[in-house]
Amino acid sequence: MWRVLAARGFGGLTLRAVAAELGATTGLVTHYFPSKRALVRHALEVLDRRSAGRPRPAEEQAGTVSGLVRLRAVLLDLLPLDGPARAGNRIWVGSWDVALADPELAAEHAARYRRTRERLAGYAAEAQRRGELPAGPDAGEVAAAAQSFALGLVVQALLAPEEFPAERQIALVDACLARLAAG
Amino acid sequence: MWRVLAARGFGGLTLRAVAAELGATTGLVTHYFPSKRALVRHALEVLDRRSAGRPRPAEEQAGTVSGLVRLRAVLLDLLPLDGPARAGNRIWVGSWDVALADPELAAEHAARYRRTRERLAGYAAEAQRRGELPAGPDAGEVAAAAQSFALGLVVQALLAPEEFPAERQIALVDACLARLAAG
């Protein structure tokens, strides 16, 4: 399934394509996944568990570091800075087409992004308490802005990898955080 | 084709689905579009022409207004602030899955986003000359940051429309511009 998704995206994810990749019959795949939708939901759930199971960035876990350092660590962790992160992001971005055609999947996606936003908002609030970010703006809105920025950068970097190498992505995140800090 | 895309996305865009929507035979559609890929490219080209033919925001055209006002007008114009803008954006976001599976389409998408970025960079440079934005940062990087922010906000607003009504999207753009201006 990952090989089919990496090569052809959700548009090319069919029971037949997965069966061919497995060297199995379509009937065997249908035994486990009665429909394409079941296959898509399974793909997203597995991806979700993988993300949840992946160790969080060291800077996010460390108890002593600042809110701003944690915020930065989460943002960098979202970006396609290396091969595996590119592959995972490619699947997430591809899943938006399917999700926007399916209210239940869209709601699940919205909940995922809300959780990340709440994590970012917690760190933004911590940074505000420590005086690393100006106290004025609502931490939830700072988090929404930072998440929007990172998601859009993911899209740009996937579509134009030569224009957005890892160093430029990191520099853009640092410039974004510097502006947040300057208020 | 638009009805199929709006309801089912690119994953559901098949010659058969378009034929059914037209009340025609699949053979008739195949006569004009030999493959799904031809249909997808046609959809993106029509959408491109529509975007190009659409009047630009008044604030962007006006000769006397500031670079910052133009920058804001372009960013707001990208967002799903009303029904038609939601429908158009839903198709663009959905097309990323197809584009990421097809190097030629990905290159065409990258070129589209580069053109918008250059437009934004021109206004950022104008704003810098007028002293509305600090002169230090490279205008191209300011444009890349603003475009990333807007694209990510599009995705958030499409997946969670209740959480991102038009007023919140506009407020987020204004906060982003205020931070750019504060440097």
Coordinates of C-alpha atoms in Angstrom, one line a residue:
Chain A
M1 CA 0.0 0.0 0.0
W2 CA 2.8 2.4 0.8
R3 CA 4.5 1.6 -2.4
V4 CA 1.3 2.3 -4.4
L5 CA 0.7 5.6 -2.5
A6 CA 4.3 6.8 -2.9
A7 CA 4.2 6.2 -6.6
R8 CA 0.6 7.0 -7.6
G9 CA -1.0 8.8 -4.7
F10 CA -4.5 8.2 -3.4
G11 CA -5.9 8.6 -6.9
G12 CA -3.9 5.5 -7.9
L13 CA -4.7 3.5 -4.7
T14 CA -7.0 0.7 -5.9
L15 CA -7.6 -2.8 -4.5
R16 CA -6.2 -4.1 -7.8
A17 CA -3.0 -2.0 -7.6
V18 CA -2.3 -3.2 -4.0
A19 CA -3.0 -6.8 -5.1
A20 CA -0.6 -6.4 -8.0
E21 CA 2.1 -4.9 -5.7
L22 CA 1.6 -7.9 -3.3
G23 CA 1.6 -10.4 -6.1
A24 CA -1.8 -11.5 -4.8
T25 CA -5.3 -11.7 -6.2
T26 CA -7.7 -8.8 -5.9
G27 CA -10.0 -11.3 -4.1
L28 CA -7.4 -11.7 -1.3
V29 CA -7.2 -7.9 -0.8
T30 CA -11.0 -7.6 -0.9
H31 CA -11.2 -10.2 1.9
Y32 CA -9.5 -7.7 4.2
F33 CA -10.7 -4.4 2.6
P34 CA -14.2 -4.6 1.2
S35 CA -13.8 -1.2 -0.6
K36 CA -11.3 1.5 -1.6
R37 CA -12.6 3.6 1.2
A38 CA -11.7 0.9 3.8
L39 CA -8.2 0.8 2.3
V40 CA -7.9 4.6 2.5
R41 CA -9.1 4.7 6.1
H42 CA -6.7 2.0 7.0
A43 CA -3.8 3.9 5.3
L44 CA -4.6 7.0 7.3
E45 CA -5.0 5.1 10.6
V46 CA -1.6 3.4 10.2
L47 CA 0.0 6.7 9.3
D48 CA -1.6 8.2 12.4
R49 CA -0.3 5.4 14.7
R50 CA 3.1 5.8 13.1
S51 CA 3.2 9.5 13.8
A52 CA 1.9 9.0 17.3
G53 CA 4.5 6.2 17.9
R54 CA 7.4 8.1 16.5
P55 CA 9.7 9.6 19.2
R56 CA 9.0 13.3 19.6
P57 CA 11.9 15.7 18.9
A58 CA 14.4 15.8 21.8
E59 CA 14.0 19.5 22.2
E60 CA 10.2 19.1 22.6
Q61 CA 10.7 16.5 25.4
A62 CA 13.5 18.2 27.4
G63 CA 12.0 19.6 30.6
T64 CA 14.2 22.6 30.9
V65 CA 14.2 24.2 27.4
S66 CA 12.1 27.1 26.4
G67 CA 8.6 27.2 24.9
L68 CA 10.1 28.8 21.8
V69 CA 12.6 26.0 21.4
R70 CA 9.8 23.5 21.7
L71 CA 7.7 25.3 19.2
R72 CA 10.6 25.3 16.7
A73 CA 11.1 21.6 17.3
V74 CA 7.5 20.8 16.5
L75 CA 7.5 22.9 13.4
L76 CA 10.7 21.4 12.0
D77 CA 9.3 18.0 12.8
L78 CA 6.4 18.7 10.5
L79 CA 8.5 19.6 7.5
P80 CA 9.9 17.3 4.7
L81 CA 13.5 17.9 5.7
D82 CA 14.7 14.4 4.7
G83 CA 13.5 11.3 2.7
P84 CA 11.3 9.6 5.2
A85 CA 9.7 13.0 6.2
R86 CA 9.1 13.7 2.5
A87 CA 7.4 10.3 2.0
G88 CA 5.1 10.7 5.0
N89 CA 4.2 14.2 4.0
R90 CA 3.5 13.2 0.5
I91 CA 0.9 10.8 1.7
W92 CA -0.7 13.3 4.1
V93 CA -0.9 16.0 1.4
G94 CA -2.4 13.4 -1.0
S95 CA -5.0 12.4 1.5
W96 CA -6.6 15.9 1.5
D97 CA -8.2 15.2 -1.8
V98 CA -9.9 12.0 -0.4
A99 CA -10.7 13.7 2.9
L100 CA -12.4 16.7 1.2
A101 CA -14.8 14.3 -0.6
D102 CA -15.7 12.5 2.6
P103 CA -17.1 14.4 5.6
E104 CA -16.1 11.7 8.1
L105 CA -12.5 11.7 6.9
A106 CA -12.5 15.5 6.8
A107 CA -13.6 15.6 10.4
E108 CA -10.9 13.1 11.5
H109 CA -8.3 15.2 9.7
A110 CA -9.6 18.4 11.3
A111 CA -9.3 16.7 14.7
R112 CA -5.7 15.7 14.0
Y113 CA -4.7 19.3 13.0
R114 CA -6.6 20.6 16.0
R115 CA -4.5 18.4 18.3
T116 CA -1.2 19.6 16.8
R117 CA -2.5 23.2 17.0
E118 CA -3.2 22.7 20.8
R119 CA 0.3 21.3 21.3
L120 CA 1.7 24.4 19.5
A121 CA -0.5 26.7 21.5
G122 CA 0.7 25.2 24.8
Y123 CA 4.3 25.9 23.8
A124 CA 3.4 29.4 22.6
A125 CA 1.8 30.1 25.9
E126 CA 4.9 28.8 27.7
A127 CA 7.0 31.1 25.6
Q128 CA 4.8 34.0 26.5
R129 CA 5.1 33.2 30.2
R130 CA 8.9 33.1 29.9
G131 CA 8.9 36.4 27.9
E132 CA 10.2 34.8 24.8
L133 CA 7.1 35.8 22.8
P134 CA 5.2 39.0 23.4
A135 CA 2.3 38.5 25.8
G136 CA -0.3 40.3 23.8
P137 CA -1.5 37.9 21.0
D138 CA -3.7 34.9 21.8
A139 CA -1.5 31.8 22.0
G140 CA -4.2 29.9 20.0
E141 CA -3.9 32.4 17.1
V142 CA -0.1 32.3 17.2
A143 CA -0.4 28.5 17.0
A144 CA -2.9 28.7 14.1
A145 CA -0.5 31.1 12.2
A146 CA 2.5 28.9 12.8
Q147 CA 0.7 25.7 11.8
S148 CA -0.7 27.4 8.6
F149 CA 2.8 28.5 7.7
A150 CA 4.3 25.0 8.3
L151 CA 1.6 23.2 6.3
G152 CA 1.9 25.6 3.3
L153 CA 5.7 25.2 3.4
V154 CA 5.2 21.4 3.3
V155 CA 3.2 21.8 0.1
Q156 CA 5.7 24.2 -1.5
A157 CA 8.7 22.0 -0.6
L158 CA 7.0 18.8 -1.9
L159 CA 6.0 20.4 -5.3
A160 CA 9.3 22.3 -5.7
P161 CA 12.0 20.4 -3.8
E162 CA 14.9 22.1 -5.6
E163 CA 13.6 25.5 -4.7
F164 CA 13.0 24.5 -1.1
P165 CA 15.9 22.4 0.2
A166 CA 16.1 21.6 3.9
E167 CA 18.3 24.7 4.7
R168 CA 15.8 27.1 3.2
Q169 CA 12.9 25.5 5.0
I170 CA 14.8 25.8 8.3
A171 CA 15.7 29.4 7.6
L172 CA 12.1 30.2 6.8
V173 CA 11.0 28.7 10.1
D174 CA 13.6 30.7 12.0
A175 CA 12.6 33.9 10.3
C176 CA 8.9 33.2 11.1
L177 CA 9.8 32.6 14.8
A178 CA 11.9 35.7 14.9
R179 CA 8.9 37.7 13.7
L180 CA 6.7 36.1 16.3
A181 CA 9.2 37.0 18.9
A182 CA 9.5 40.6 17.7
G183 CA 5.7 40.8 17.9
Chain B
M1 CA -16.3 17.6 -14.6
W2 CA -16.6 20.4 -11.9
R3 CA -19.6 18.6 -10.4
V4 CA -17.6 15.4 -10.1
L5 CA -14.6 17.1 -8.7
A6 CA -16.6 19.1 -6.2
A7 CA -18.4 16.0 -4.9
R8 CA -15.7 13.3 -5.2
G9 CA -12.3 15.0 -5.8
F10 CA -9.6 13.9 -8.2
G11 CA -9.8 10.4 -6.7
G12 CA -13.4 10.1 -8.0
L13 CA -12.7 11.8 -11.4
T14 CA -13.2 9.0 -13.9
L15 CA -14.2 9.1 -17.5
R16 CA -17.2 7.0 -16.5
A17 CA -18.3 9.4 -13.7
V18 CA -18.0 12.4 -16.1
A19 CA -20.1 10.5 -18.7
A20 CA -22.7 9.7 -16.1
E21 CA -22.9 13.3 -15.0
L22 CA -23.3 14.4 -18.6
G23 CA -25.9 11.7 -19.3
A24 CA -23.6 10.5 -22.1
T25 CA -21.7 7.3 -22.9
T26 CA -18.2 6.8 -21.7
G27 CA -17.3 6.4 -25.4
L28 CA -18.3 10.0 -26.0
V29 CA -16.0 11.3 -23.2
T30 CA -13.2 9.0 -24.4
H31 CA -13.5 10.6 -27.8
Y32 CA -12.4 14.0 -26.3
F33 CA -10.2 12.7 -23.4
P34 CA -8.4 9.5 -24.2
S35 CA -7.3 8.9 -20.6
K36 CA -8.0 10.1 -17.0
R37 CA -4.7 12.0 -17.1
A38 CA -5.9 14.0 -20.1
L39 CA -9.1 14.8 -18.2
V40 CA -7.0 15.9 -15.1
R41 CA -4.7 18.1 -17.2
H42 CA -7.7 19.7 -18.9
A43 CA -9.3 20.4 -15.5
L44 CA -6.1 22.1 -14.3
E45 CA -5.7 24.1 -17.5
V46 CA -9.3 25.4 -17.4
L47 CA -8.9 26.3 -13.7
D48 CA -5.7 28.1 -14.5
R49 CA -7.3 30.1 -17.3
R50 CA -10.2 30.9 -15.0
S51 CA -7.8 32.2 -12.3
A52 CA -5.9 34.2 -14.9
G53 CA -9.1 35.6 -16.4
R54 CA -10.6 36.5 -13.1
P55 CA -10.4 40.3 -12.3
R56 CA -7.6 40.9 -9.9
P57 CA -8.6 42.5 -6.6
A58 CA -9.2 46.3 -6.9
E59 CA -6.6 47.0 -4.2
E60 CA -4.0 45.1 -6.2
Q61 CA -4.7 47.1 -9.4
A62 CA -5.0 50.6 -8.0
G63 CA -1.8 52.5 -8.9
T64 CA -1.6 54.7 -5.8
V65 CA -2.0 52.2 -3.0
S66 CA 0.8 50.8 -1.0
G67 CA 2.8 47.6 -1.5
L68 CA 1.4 46.3 1.8
V69 CA -2.2 46.8 0.7
R70 CA -1.5 45.0 -2.5
L71 CA 0.2 42.1 -0.7
R72 CA -2.8 41.9 1.6
A73 CA -5.2 41.9 -1.4
V74 CA -3.4 39.0 -3.1
L75 CA -3.3 36.9 0.1
L76 CA -7.0 37.5 0.8
D77 CA -7.8 36.6 -2.8
L78 CA -6.1 33.2 -2.3
L79 CA -8.3 32.2 0.7
P80 CA -11.6 30.4 0.7
L81 CA -13.5 33.4 2.1
D82 CA -16.8 32.6 0.2
G83 CA -18.5 29.7 -1.7
P84 CA -16.9 30.2 -5.1
A85 CA -13.4 30.6 -3.5
R86 CA -14.0 27.5 -1.4
A87 CA -15.0 25.5 -4.5
G88 CA -11.9 26.6 -6.5
N89 CA -9.6 26.0 -3.6
R90 CA -11.1 22.6 -3.0
I91 CA -10.1 21.6 -6.5
W92 CA -6.6 23.0 -6.3
V93 CA -5.9 21.3 -2.9
G94 CA -7.3 18.0 -4.4
S95 CA -5.0 18.3 -7.4
W96 CA -1.8 18.1 -5.3
D97 CA -2.3 14.3 -4.9
V98 CA -2.4 13.9 -8.7
A99 CA 0.5 16.3 -9.2
L100 CA 2.8 14.6 -6.7
A101 CA 2.3 11.4 -8.6
D102 CA 3.2 13.0 -12.0
P103 CA 6.5 14.9 -12.4
E104 CA 5.2 17.0 -15.3
L105 CA 2.1 18.1 -13.4
A106 CA 4.2 18.8 -10.3
A107 CA 6.5 21.0 -12.4
E108 CA 3.5 22.9 -13.8
H109 CA 2.2 23.4 -10.3
A110 CA 5.6 24.5 -9.0
A111 CA 5.7 27.1 -11.9
R112 CA 2.2 28.4 -10.9
Y113 CA 3.2 28.9 -7.3
R114 CA 6.5 30.5 -8.4
R115 CA 4.6 33.1 -10.4
T116 CA 2.3 34.0 -7.5
R117 CA 5.4 34.2 -5.2
E118 CA 7.1 36.6 -7.7
R119 CA 4.0 38.7 -7.7
L120 CA 4.0 38.8 -3.9
A121 CA 7.8 39.5 -3.8
G122 CA 7.2 42.5 -6.1
Y123 CA 4.7 44.0 -3.7
A124 CA 6.9 43.1 -0.7
A125 CA 9.8 45.0 -2.4
E126 CA 7.5 47.9 -3.1
A127 CA 6.4 47.9 0.6
Q128 CA 10.1 47.9 1.6
R129 CA 10.9 50.9 -0.6
R130 CA 8.0 52.8 0.9
G131 CA 9.1 51.9 4.4
E132 CA 6.0 49.8 5.2
L133 CA 8.1 46.7 5.7
P134 CA 11.6 46.6 7.2
A135 CA 14.2 46.8 4.5
G136 CA 16.4 44.0 5.9
P137 CA 14.8 40.7 4.9
D138 CA 15.0 39.5 1.3
A139 CA 11.6 40.3 -0.4
G140 CA 11.6 36.8 -2.0
E141 CA 11.8 35.2 1.4
V142 CA 9.1 37.4 2.8
A143 CA 6.9 36.3 -0.2
A144 CA 7.7 32.6 0.4
A145 CA 6.7 33.0 4.0
A146 CA 3.5 34.8 3.2
Q147 CA 2.6 32.3 0.5
S148 CA 3.3 29.3 2.7
F149 CA 1.1 30.9 5.4
A150 CA -1.8 31.5 3.0
L151 CA -1.6 28.0 1.4
G152 CA -1.6 26.3 4.9
L153 CA -4.5 28.5 5.9
V154 CA -6.4 27.4 2.8
V155 CA -6.0 23.7 3.9
Q156 CA -7.0 24.4 7.5
A157 CA -10.1 26.4 6.4
L158 CA -11.2 23.7 3.9
L159 CA -10.9 20.9 6.4
A160 CA -12.3 22.8 9.4
P161 CA -14.7 25.5 8.0
E162 CA -16.4 26.0 11.3
E163 CA -13.1 26.7 13.1
F164 CA -11.9 29.0 10.3
P165 CA -14.7 31.3 9.2
A166 CA -13.9 34.2 6.9
E167 CA -13.4 36.7 9.8
R168 CA -10.8 34.5 11.5
Q169 CA -8.9 33.9 8.2
I170 CA -8.8 37.7 7.6
A171 CA -7.7 38.4 11.2
L172 CA -4.9 35.8 10.8
V173 CA -3.7 37.5 7.6
D174 CA -3.7 40.9 9.3
A175 CA -1.8 39.6 12.2
C176 CA 0.7 38.0 9.8
L177 CA 1.2 41.3 8.0
A178 CA 1.5 43.2 11.2
R179 CA 4.3 40.9 12.3
L180 CA 6.0 41.3 8.9
A181 CA 5.7 45.1 9.3
A182 CA 7.1 44.9 12.9
G183 CA 10.1 42.9 11.5

